Coordinates of C-alpha atoms in Angstrom, one line a residue:
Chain A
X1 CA 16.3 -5.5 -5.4
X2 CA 18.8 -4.8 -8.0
X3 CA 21.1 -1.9 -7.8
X4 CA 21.0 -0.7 -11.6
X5 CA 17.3 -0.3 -11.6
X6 CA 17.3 2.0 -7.8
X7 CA 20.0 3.8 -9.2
X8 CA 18.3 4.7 -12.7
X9 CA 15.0 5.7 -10.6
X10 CA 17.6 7.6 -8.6
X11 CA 18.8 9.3 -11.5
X12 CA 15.9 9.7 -13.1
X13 CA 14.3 11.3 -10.2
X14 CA 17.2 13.6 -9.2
X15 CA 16.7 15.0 -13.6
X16 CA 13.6 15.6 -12.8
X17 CA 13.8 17.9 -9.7
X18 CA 16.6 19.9 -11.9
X19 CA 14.2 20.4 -14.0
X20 CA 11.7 21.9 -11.3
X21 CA 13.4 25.1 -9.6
X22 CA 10.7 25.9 -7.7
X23 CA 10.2 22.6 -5.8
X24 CA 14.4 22.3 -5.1
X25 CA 13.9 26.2 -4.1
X26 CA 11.1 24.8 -2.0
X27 CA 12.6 21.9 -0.6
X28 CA 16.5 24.0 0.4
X29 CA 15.6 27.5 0.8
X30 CA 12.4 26.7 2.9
X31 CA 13.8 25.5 5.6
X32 CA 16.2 27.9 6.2
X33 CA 13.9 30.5 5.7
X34 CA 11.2 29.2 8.8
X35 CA 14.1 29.6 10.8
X36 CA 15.0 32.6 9.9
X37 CA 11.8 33.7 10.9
X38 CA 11.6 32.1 14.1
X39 CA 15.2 33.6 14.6
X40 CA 13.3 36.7 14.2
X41 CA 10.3 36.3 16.3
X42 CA 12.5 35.5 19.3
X43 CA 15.3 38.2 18.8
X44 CA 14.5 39.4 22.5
X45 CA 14.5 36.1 24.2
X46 CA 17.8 34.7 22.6
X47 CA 17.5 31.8 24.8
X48 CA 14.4 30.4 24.0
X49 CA 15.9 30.3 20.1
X50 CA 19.0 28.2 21.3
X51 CA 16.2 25.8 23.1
X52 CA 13.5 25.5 19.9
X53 CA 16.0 25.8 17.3
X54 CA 17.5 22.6 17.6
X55 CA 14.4 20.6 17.0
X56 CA 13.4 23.1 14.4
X57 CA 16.1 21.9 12.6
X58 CA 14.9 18.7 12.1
X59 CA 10.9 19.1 12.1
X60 CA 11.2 21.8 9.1
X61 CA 13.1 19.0 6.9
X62 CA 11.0 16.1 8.1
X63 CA 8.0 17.9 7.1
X64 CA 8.9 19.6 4.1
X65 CA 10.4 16.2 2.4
X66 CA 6.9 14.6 3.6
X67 CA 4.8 17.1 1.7
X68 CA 6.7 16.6 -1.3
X69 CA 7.2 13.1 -1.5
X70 CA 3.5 12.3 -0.5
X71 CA 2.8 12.9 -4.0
X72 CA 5.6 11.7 -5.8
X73 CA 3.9 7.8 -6.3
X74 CA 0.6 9.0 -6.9
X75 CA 2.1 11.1 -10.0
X76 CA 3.2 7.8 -11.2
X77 CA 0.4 6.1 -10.6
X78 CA -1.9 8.9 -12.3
X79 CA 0.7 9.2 -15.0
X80 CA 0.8 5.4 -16.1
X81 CA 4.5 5.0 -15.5
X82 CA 4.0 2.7 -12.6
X83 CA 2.4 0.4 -14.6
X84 CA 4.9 0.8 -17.0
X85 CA 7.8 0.2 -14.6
X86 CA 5.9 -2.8 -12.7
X87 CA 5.5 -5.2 -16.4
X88 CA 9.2 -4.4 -16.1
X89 CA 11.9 -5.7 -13.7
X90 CA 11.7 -3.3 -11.2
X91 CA 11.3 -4.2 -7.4
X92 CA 8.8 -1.6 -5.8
X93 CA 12.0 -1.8 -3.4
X94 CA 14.1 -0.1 -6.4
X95 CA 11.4 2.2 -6.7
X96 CA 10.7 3.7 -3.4
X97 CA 14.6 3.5 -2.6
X98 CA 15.5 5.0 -5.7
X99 CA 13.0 8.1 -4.9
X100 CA 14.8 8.0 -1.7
X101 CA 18.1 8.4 -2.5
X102 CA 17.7 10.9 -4.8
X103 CA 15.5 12.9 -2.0
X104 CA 18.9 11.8 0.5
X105 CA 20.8 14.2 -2.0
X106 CA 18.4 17.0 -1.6
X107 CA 18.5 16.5 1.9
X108 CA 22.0 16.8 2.2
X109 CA 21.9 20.1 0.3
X110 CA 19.4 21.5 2.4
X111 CA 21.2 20.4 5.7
X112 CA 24.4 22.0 4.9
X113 CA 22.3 25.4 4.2
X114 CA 20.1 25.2 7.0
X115 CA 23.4 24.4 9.9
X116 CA 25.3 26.8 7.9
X117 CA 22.6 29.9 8.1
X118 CA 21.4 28.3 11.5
X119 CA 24.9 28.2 13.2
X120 CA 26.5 31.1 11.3
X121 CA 24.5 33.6 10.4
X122 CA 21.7 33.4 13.2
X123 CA 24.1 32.6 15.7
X124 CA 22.0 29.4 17.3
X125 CA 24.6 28.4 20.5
X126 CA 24.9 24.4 20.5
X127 CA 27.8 22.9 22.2
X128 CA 28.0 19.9 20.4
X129 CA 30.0 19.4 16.7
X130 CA 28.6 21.1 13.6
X131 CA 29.2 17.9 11.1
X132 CA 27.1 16.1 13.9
X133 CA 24.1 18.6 13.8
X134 CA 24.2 18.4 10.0
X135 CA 23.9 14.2 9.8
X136 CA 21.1 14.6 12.1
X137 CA 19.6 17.1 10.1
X138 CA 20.2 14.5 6.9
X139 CA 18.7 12.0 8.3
X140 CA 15.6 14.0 9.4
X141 CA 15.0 14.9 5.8
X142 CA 15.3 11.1 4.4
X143 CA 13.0 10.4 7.6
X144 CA 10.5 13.1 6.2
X145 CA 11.1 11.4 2.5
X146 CA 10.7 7.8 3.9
X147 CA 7.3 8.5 5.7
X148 CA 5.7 10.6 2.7
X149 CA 6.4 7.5 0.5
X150 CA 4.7 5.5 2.7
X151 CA 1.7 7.6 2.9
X152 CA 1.9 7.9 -0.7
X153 CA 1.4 4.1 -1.0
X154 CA -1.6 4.4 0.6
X155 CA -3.2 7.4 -0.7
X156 CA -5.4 6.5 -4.0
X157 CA -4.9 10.3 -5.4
X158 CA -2.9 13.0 -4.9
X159 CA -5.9 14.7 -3.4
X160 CA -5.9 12.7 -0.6
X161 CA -2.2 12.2 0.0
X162 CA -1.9 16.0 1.1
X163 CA -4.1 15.2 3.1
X164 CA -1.9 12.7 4.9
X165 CA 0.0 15.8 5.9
X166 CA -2.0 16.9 8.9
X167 CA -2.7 13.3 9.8
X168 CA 0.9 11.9 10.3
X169 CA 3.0 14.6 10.6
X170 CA 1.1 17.3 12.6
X171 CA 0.5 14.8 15.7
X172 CA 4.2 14.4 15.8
X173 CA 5.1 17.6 15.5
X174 CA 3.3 18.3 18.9
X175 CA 4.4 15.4 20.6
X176 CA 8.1 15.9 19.7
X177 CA 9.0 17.6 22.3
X178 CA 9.5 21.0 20.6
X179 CA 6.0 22.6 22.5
X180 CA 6.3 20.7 25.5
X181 CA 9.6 18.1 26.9
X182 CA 8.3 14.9 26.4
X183 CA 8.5 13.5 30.0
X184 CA 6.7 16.3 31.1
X185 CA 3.7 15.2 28.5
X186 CA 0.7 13.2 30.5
X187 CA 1.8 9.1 30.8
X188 CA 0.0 8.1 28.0
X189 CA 0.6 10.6 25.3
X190 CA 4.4 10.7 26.8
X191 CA 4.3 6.7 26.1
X192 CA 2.4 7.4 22.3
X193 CA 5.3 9.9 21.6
X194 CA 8.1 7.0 22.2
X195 CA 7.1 5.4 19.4
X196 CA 6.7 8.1 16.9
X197 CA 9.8 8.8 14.4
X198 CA 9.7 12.7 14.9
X199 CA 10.5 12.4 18.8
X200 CA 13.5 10.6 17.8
X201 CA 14.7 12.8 15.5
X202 CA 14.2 15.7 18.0
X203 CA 16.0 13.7 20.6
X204 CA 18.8 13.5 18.5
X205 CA 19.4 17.2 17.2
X206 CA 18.7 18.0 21.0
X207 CA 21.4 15.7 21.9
X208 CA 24.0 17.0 19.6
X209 CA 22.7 20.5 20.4
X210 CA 23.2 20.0 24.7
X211 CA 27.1 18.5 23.6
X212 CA 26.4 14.8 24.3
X213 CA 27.6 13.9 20.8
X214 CA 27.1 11.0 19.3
X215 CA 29.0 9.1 21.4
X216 CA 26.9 9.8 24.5
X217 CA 23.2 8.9 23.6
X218 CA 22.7 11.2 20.5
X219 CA 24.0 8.4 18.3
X220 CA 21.3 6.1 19.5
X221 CA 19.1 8.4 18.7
X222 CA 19.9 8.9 15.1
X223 CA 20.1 5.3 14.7
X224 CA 16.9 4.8 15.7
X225 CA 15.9 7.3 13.0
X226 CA 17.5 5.0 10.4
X227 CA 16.0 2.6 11.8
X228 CA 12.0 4.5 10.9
X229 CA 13.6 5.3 7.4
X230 CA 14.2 1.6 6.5
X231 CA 10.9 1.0 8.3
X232 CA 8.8 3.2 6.6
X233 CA 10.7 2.4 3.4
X234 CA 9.8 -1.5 3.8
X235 CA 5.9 -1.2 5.0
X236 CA 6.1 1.1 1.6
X237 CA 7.1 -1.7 -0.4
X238 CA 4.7 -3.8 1.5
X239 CA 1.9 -1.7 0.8
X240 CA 2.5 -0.3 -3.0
X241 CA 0.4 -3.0 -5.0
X242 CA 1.4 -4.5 -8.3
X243 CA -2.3 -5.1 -8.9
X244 CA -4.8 -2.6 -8.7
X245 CA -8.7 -2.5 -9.3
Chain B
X1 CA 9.3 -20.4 -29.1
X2 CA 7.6 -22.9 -31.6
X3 CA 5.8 -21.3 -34.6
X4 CA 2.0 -22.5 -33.9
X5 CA 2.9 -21.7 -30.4
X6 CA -0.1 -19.5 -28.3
X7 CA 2.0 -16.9 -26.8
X8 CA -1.8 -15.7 -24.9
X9 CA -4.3 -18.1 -23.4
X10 CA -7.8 -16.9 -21.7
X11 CA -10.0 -19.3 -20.3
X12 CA -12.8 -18.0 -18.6
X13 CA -11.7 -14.9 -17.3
X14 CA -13.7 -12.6 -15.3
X15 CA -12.6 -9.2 -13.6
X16 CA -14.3 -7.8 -10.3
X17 CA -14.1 -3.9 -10.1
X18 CA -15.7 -2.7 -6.9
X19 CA -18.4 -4.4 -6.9
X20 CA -19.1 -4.6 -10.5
X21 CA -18.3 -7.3 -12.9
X22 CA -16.6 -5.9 -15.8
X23 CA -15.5 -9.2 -17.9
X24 CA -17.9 -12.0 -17.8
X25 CA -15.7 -14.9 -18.6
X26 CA -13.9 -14.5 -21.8
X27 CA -11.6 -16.8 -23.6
X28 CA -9.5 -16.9 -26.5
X29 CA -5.8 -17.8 -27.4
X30 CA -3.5 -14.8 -29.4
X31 CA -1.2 -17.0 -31.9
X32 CA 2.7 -16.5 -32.0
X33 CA 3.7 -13.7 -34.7
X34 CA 0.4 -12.6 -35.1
X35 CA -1.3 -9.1 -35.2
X36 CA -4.6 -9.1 -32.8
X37 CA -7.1 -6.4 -32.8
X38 CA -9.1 -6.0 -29.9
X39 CA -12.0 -3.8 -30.9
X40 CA -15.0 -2.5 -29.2
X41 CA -16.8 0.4 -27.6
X42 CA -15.2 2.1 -25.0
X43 CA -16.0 0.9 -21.8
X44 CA -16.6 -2.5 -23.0
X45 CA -13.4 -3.6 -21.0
X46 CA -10.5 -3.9 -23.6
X47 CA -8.3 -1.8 -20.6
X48 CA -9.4 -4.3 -17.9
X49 CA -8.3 -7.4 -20.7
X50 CA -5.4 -5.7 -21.4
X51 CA -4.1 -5.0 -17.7
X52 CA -4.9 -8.6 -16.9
X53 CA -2.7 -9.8 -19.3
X54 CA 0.1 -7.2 -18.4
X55 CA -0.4 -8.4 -15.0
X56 CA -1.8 -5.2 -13.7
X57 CA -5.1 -6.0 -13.1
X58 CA -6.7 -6.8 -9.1
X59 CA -9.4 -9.4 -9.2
X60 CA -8.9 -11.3 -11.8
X61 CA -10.3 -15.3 -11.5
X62 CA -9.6 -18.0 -14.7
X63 CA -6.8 -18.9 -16.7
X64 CA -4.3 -15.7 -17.8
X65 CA -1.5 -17.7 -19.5
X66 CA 1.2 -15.4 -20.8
X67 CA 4.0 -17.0 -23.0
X68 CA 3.7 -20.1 -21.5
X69 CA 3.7 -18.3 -17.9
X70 CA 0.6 -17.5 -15.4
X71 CA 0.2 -13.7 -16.3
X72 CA 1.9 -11.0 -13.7
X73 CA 4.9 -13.9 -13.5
X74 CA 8.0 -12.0 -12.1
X75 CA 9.9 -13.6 -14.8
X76 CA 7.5 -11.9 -17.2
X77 CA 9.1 -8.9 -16.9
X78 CA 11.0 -7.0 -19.4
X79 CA 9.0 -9.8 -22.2
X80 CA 5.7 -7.7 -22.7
X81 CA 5.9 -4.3 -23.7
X82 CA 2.8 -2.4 -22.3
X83 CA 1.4 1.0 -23.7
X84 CA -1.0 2.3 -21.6
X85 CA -4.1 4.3 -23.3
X86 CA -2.9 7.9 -21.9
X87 CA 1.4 7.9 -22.8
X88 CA 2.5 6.6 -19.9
X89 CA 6.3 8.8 -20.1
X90 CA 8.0 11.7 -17.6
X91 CA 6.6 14.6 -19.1
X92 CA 9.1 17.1 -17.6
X93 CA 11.9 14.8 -19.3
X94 CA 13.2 14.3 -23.0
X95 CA 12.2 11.5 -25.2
X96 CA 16.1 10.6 -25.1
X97 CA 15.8 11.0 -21.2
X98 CA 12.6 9.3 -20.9
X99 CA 13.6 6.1 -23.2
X100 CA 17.4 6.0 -21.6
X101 CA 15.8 5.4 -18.0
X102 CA 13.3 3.0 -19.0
X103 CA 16.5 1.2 -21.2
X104 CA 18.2 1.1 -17.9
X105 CA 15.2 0.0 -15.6
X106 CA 15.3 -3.5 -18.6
X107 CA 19.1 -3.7 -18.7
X108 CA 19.0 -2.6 -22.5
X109 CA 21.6 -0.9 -24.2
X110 CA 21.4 2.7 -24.5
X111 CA 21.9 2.1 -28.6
X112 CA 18.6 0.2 -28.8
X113 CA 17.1 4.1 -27.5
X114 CA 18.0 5.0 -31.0
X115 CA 16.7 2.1 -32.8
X116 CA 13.0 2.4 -31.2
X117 CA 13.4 6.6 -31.5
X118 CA 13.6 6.0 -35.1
X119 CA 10.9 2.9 -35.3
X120 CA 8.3 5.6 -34.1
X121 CA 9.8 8.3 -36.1
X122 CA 10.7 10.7 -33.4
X123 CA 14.4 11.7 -34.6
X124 CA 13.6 15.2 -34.9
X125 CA 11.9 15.4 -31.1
X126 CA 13.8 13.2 -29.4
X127 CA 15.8 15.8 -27.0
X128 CA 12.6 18.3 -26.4
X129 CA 10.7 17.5 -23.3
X130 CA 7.9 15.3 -23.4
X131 CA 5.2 18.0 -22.3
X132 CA 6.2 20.3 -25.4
X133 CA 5.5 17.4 -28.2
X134 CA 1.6 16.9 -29.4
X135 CA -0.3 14.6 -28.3
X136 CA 0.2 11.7 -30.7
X137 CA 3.9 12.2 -30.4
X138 CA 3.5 11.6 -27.1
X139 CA 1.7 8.5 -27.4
X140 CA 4.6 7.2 -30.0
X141 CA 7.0 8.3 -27.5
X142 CA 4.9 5.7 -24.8
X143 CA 5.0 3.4 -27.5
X144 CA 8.7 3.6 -28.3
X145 CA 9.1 2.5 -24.3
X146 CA 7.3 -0.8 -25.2
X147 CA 9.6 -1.7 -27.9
X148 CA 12.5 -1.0 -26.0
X149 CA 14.6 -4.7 -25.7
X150 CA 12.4 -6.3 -28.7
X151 CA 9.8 -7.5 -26.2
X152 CA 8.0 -11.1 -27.0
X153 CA 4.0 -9.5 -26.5
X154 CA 3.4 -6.2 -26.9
X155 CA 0.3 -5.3 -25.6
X156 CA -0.7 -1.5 -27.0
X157 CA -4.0 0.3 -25.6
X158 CA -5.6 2.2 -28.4
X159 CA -1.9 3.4 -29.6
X160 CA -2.7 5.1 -32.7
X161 CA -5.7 7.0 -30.9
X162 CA -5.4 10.9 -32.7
X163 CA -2.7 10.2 -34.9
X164 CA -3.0 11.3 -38.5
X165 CA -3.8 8.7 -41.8
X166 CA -0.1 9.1 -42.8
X167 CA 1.4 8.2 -39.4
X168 CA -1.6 5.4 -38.5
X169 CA -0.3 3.3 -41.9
X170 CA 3.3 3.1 -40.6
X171 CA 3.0 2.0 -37.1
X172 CA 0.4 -0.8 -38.2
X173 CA 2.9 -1.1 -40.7
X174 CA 5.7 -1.4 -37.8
X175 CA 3.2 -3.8 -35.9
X176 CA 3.3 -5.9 -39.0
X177 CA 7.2 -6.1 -39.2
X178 CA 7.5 -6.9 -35.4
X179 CA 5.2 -9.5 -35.8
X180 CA 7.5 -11.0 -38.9
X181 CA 9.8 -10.8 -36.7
X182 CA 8.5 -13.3 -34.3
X183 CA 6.4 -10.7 -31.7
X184 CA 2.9 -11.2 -30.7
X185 CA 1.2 -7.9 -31.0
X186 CA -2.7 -7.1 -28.7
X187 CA -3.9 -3.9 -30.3
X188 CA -6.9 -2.6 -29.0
X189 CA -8.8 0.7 -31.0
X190 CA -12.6 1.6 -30.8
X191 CA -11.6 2.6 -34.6
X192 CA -13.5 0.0 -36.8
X193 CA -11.9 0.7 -39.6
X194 CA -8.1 -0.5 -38.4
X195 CA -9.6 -3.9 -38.0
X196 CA -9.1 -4.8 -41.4
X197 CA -5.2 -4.3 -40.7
X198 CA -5.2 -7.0 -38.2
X199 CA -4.5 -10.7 -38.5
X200 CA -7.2 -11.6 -35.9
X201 CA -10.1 -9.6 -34.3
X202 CA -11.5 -9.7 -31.0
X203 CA -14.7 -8.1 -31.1
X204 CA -16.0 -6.8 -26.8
X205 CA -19.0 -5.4 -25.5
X206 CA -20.1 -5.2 -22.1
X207 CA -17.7 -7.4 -20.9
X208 CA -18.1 -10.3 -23.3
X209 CA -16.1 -11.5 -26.5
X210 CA -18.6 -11.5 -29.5
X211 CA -16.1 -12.3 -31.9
X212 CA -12.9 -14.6 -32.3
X213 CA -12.2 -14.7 -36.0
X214 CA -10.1 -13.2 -39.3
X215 CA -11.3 -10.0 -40.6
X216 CA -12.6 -11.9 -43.4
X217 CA -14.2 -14.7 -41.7
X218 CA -16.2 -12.4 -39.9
X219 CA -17.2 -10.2 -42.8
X220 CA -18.5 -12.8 -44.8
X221 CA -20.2 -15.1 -42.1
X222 CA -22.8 -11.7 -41.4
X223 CA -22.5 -11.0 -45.2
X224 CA -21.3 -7.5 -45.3
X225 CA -18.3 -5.7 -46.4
X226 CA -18.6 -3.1 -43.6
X227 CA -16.7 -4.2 -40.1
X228 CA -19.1 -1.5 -38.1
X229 CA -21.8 -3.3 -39.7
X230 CA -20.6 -7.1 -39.0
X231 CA -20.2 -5.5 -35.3
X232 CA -24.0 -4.3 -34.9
X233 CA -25.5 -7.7 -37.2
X234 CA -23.6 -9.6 -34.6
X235 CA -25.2 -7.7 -31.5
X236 CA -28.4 -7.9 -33.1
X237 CA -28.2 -11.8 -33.5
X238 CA -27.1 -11.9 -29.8
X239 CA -30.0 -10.1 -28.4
X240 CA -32.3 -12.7 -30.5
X241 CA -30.7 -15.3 -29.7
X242 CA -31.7 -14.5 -25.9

């Protein structure tokens, strides 16, 4: 890994996304706006809102950022710059954490609005610390990122890395305890969903949102998170090839 | 690097795609300093050569030697600029954008952007976005990324493919000066009539060199003057010879 070529894919990627308003629209107005709506639907049941809209917080980003960075390799690969890039001296480490950090920045932007309108505006009653909600809701976003790049390593076109979307993310957004609390899921599917990244995630916005803070279980949570981002990031790196037919 | 030095050597290579064999064992050296053309049909596998050199290519059994280094080397990157045959560039980015990131991906200074801007003659396009420029500036702006840092090999897939007369004689006249320089330059073209320009020609078809020689040599050892026509005397006397 070298640090001048993640950061020029960084900055690369980050000039690129200025350039495409509707995707940055997509990716920090989108989720804020499926709350919203959610908000809405359960105006006269303002409790069941305080429950779901924790998690929400963190599935919307997770799954937004997948959608959008399923694709991002495959346009590389279809657009010849990969090859480029790999006859150059560019770890596929620099590469896929250089998308990520740019896609971290994005997510950091889209956090702040979505807590902000969330907390503010749609009144959602947590009793733990806003900045705490927020990092959760961060690191959800570079979760979604960090998975879609490593489905995008294995999809061969961009048609079939959409598809990825209802294959990886979809099962975890049932399991994640947002439908159904997790230990009241049957044994076996309760035992899939402890090793999925989204129930994790959930876990921790749920924490923050109950008060227990980051000091009281939360924080494990969310470190487990990081610990599916770098994950997912390496098996990326494992998986992009150099060499391809 | 010595002067008679091979800076590419093929022995015997053969690529696997699927589960079709697209090069049949081909061999051939490319001198230090020189310009090669690799000529053929499409589909006779110049792309599949090309990638295995560049290190690119899956499947690939034999001898790749690149600059003295087994081809897809790690410390073979940065030396071989590659041009892919569709321009391989950000096409919601500048050419300035596009050729400052790829600079900083090789460590190069961000003057040498303006050196190889000017080498392909894109000073007057070089802050509107890729995706507004024609085609063939868009291939010179994918080529101008291949000679960012003065690389050792270039290695260009069909570069000059739609580009006007006018605009063809100056980049084989820039291949010439890179190779003066001391470069080694692969330049494949299913465009018969650039082969003339080139120190050496490579002639493919179906997955098999037919030709190793000058431009010359070749015209006069199947008597003609015409390159297309040395290129279909030589198939003929391939299929009679089996």
């Amino acid at each position: 890994m070298t640090p001048r070529v993640t950061f020029a894919v960084a900055a690369r990627v980050v000039a690129q996304l200025r350039r495409d308003h509707r995707t940055v629209a997509m990716l920090i107005v989108m989720p804020a706006l499926l709350v919203t709506l959610m908000w809405w639907m359960f105006h006269d049941a303002p409790a069941t809102f305080d429950r779901v809209g924790g998690p929400l917080l963190a599935v919307f980003p997770a799954i937004i950022m997948f959608i959008v960075t399923s694709v991002a390799t495959l346009r590389e690969r279809s657009s010849g710059t990969l090859s480029r890039l790999f006859t150059m001296p560019m770890g596929k480490v620099d590469f896929l954490l250089g998308y990520a950090i740019a896609f971290a920045l994005i997510a950091v932007v889209q956090a702040v609005v979505v807590v902000s309108i969330s907390l503010y505006a749609l009144d959602l009653d947590i009793r733990g610390d806003a900045w705490q909600l927020g990092v959760v809701a961060v690191l959800d976003g570079v979760l979604g990122t960090a998975l879609g790049l490593f489905a995008s390593a294995f999809a061969a076109t961009e048609f079939q890395a959409v598809q990825m979307m209802p294959a990886v993310m979809i099962p975890q957004l049932l399991l994640c305890g947002l439908l159904l609390p997790r230990d009241q899921l049957p044994d076996v599917l309760n035992a899939v969903s402890d090793v999925l990244p989204l129930s994790y995630a959930v876990d921790a916005v749920t924490g923050v949102a109950r008060g227990n803070g980051f000091g009281d279980g939360a924080g494990t949570d969310a470190l487990i998170v990081l610990a599916f981002i770098f994950g997912a990031l390496a098996l990326g790196a494992a998986t992009l090839k150099r060499r391809t037919a | 690097m010595m002067k008679n030095a091979m800076a590419v050597t093929c022995r015997d290579v053969v690529v696997v795609r699927g589960d079709r064999e697209v090069l049949h064992g081909v061999g051939f050296d490319l001198r230090a300093g020189s310009v090669t053309g690799l000529l053929g049909p499409s589909g006779c596998g110049k792309t599949t050569l090309i990638r295995a050199i560049a290190g690119l290519q899956a499947k690939v059994t034999g001898d790749v030697q690149v600059l003295g280094l087994p081809a897809g080397s790690a410390k073979l990157r940065g030396r071989i600029g590659y041009v892919t045959q569709e321009p391989s560039v950000y096409g919601d980015l500048s050419v300035t954008e596009n050729l400052r990131f790829f600079a900083a991906v090789l460590g190069e200074p961000v003057d040498d952007v303006d050196r190889v801007i000017d080498a392909v003659d894109l000073r007057s396009h070089a802050d509107a976005p890729v995706d507004r420029l024609s085609g063939g500036q868009r291939s010179r702006a994918s080529l101008a990324a291949a000679l960012l840092g003065n690389p050792e090999l270039l290695v260009l897939d069909e570069p000059t493919v739609g580009l006007d007369p006018v605009l063809r004689r100056d980049l084989w006249e820039l291949f010439h000066r890179l190779a003066a320089d001391g470069a080694t330059l692969l330049v494949s073209s299913h465009v018969m009539d650039e082969a003339v320009r080139c120190d050496r020609l490579l002639l493919m078809r179906d997955g098999d060199l037919l030709a190793d020689e000058t431009p010359q040599a070749l015209l006069e050892s199947v008597g003609t003057d015409d390159i297309e026509q040395a290129f279909l005397t030589l198939i003929d006397q391939r299929a009679g010879a089996r």
